[in-house]
Every structure is written in C-alpha cells, then in structure tokens.
Amino acid sequence: MKDNLTSIITVNFNGGELLTECVRAVLSSTVNLEIIVSDNGSSDGSLTYLEKTIKDPRLKIIRNKQNLGFAAANNIALPHAQ
C-alpha cells in the first residue's frame, strides 16, 4: 500500500522572509507531504530568497504573472497537488 501524501498549498504575494519560514515549518513535519507555493507576481524577492534557502524536492513553485487573488491562486495550484 502506498503511503498517503498530504499536499499543502500556500499563496504568496510579497511575503518576504515569512514565506521561507512558513515553508521551512511545513517541511519540518514528519508527515509525508509536498508544499506548493502559488506566487501572485511578487516583486519583493521572496521567491528568490526561498529558492536560495530551501532545496527540497517536496517544494513546488508556481509563478503567476500577476496578483490573481487568493482563490484563483489556490485554484491554479490545485491540479499540481498529488
């Protein structure tokens, strides 16, 4: 039987270093998981900082070209969840 995988989706818009702290906290869990960051066109370097800081295959990043809003960004990420 295959282990269950929990998918966590978080939406980011200029979250700064808080985004990386959030992702780090999720990845520290003992649960079998993946985290999907759906970014709404951030311009504050939060994605660059995240990518430099965390190298983990459980992290997926979706780069939306503009701020689509919370619900739309979640809906875009949903098909990527395992």
Coordinates of C-alpha atoms in Angstrom, one line a residue:
M1 CA 0.0 0.0 0.0
K2 CA 1.3 3.4 -1.0
D3 CA 1.9 6.0 1.8
N4 CA -0.6 8.8 1.8
L5 CA 0.8 12.2 0.7
T6 CA -0.6 15.4 2.1
S7 CA -0.4 18.4 -0.2
I8 CA -0.2 21.9 1.3
I9 CA -0.9 24.9 -0.9
T10 CA 0.2 28.3 0.2
V11 CA -0.4 31.6 -1.7
N12 CA 2.3 34.2 -1.6
F13 CA 2.3 37.9 -2.6
N14 CA 5.3 39.8 -1.4
G15 CA 5.6 37.7 1.8
G16 CA 9.3 38.4 2.2
E17 CA 11.2 36.0 4.5
L18 CA 7.9 34.9 6.2
L19 CA 7.3 32.7 3.1
T20 CA 10.6 30.8 3.7
E21 CA 9.8 30.5 7.4
C22 CA 6.4 29.1 6.5
V23 CA 7.8 26.6 4.0
R24 CA 10.5 25.5 6.4
A25 CA 8.0 24.9 9.2
V26 CA 5.8 22.8 6.9
L27 CA 8.8 20.7 5.7
S28 CA 9.9 20.0 9.2
S29 CA 6.8 17.9 9.7
T30 CA 7.2 14.1 9.9
V31 CA 4.1 13.7 7.7
N32 CA 4.6 12.6 4.1
L33 CA 3.9 15.8 2.3
E34 CA 4.5 18.3 -0.5
I35 CA 4.2 22.0 -0.4
I36 CA 3.1 24.1 -3.4
V37 CA 3.7 27.8 -3.3
S38 CA 1.4 29.7 -5.7
D39 CA 3.0 33.1 -6.1
N40 CA 0.9 36.1 -7.3
G41 CA 3.6 38.0 -9.1
S42 CA 5.7 39.0 -6.1
S43 CA 8.3 41.7 -6.6
D44 CA 10.0 41.7 -3.2
G45 CA 12.4 38.9 -3.8
S46 CA 10.5 36.4 -1.6
L47 CA 10.7 33.6 -4.2
T48 CA 14.4 34.2 -4.9
Y49 CA 15.1 34.0 -1.1
L50 CA 13.0 30.8 -0.9
E51 CA 14.8 29.1 -3.7
K52 CA 18.3 30.1 -2.3
T53 CA 17.4 28.9 1.1
I54 CA 15.4 25.7 0.6
K55 CA 16.5 22.9 -1.7
D56 CA 13.9 20.2 -1.2
P57 CA 12.1 18.1 -3.9
R58 CA 8.9 18.3 -1.9
L59 CA 8.7 22.1 -2.7
K60 CA 6.9 23.1 -5.9
I61 CA 6.6 26.8 -7.0
I62 CA 4.1 28.2 -9.4
R63 CA 4.8 31.7 -10.7
N64 CA 1.7 33.6 -11.6
K65 CA 2.4 36.7 -13.7
Q66 CA 0.2 38.9 -11.6
N67 CA -1.8 39.1 -8.4
L68 CA -4.7 36.9 -9.2
G69 CA -6.1 36.9 -5.7
F70 CA -6.2 34.2 -3.1
A71 CA -8.9 31.9 -4.5
A72 CA -7.6 32.0 -8.1
A73 CA -4.0 31.3 -7.0
N74 CA -5.2 28.3 -5.0
N75 CA -7.3 27.0 -7.9
I76 CA -4.2 27.2 -10.2
A77 CA -2.2 25.2 -7.7
L78 CA -4.8 22.5 -7.0
P79 CA -4.2 20.4 -10.2
H80 CA -0.5 20.2 -9.2
A81 CA -1.3 18.6 -5.9
Q82 CA -0.7 14.9 -5.6

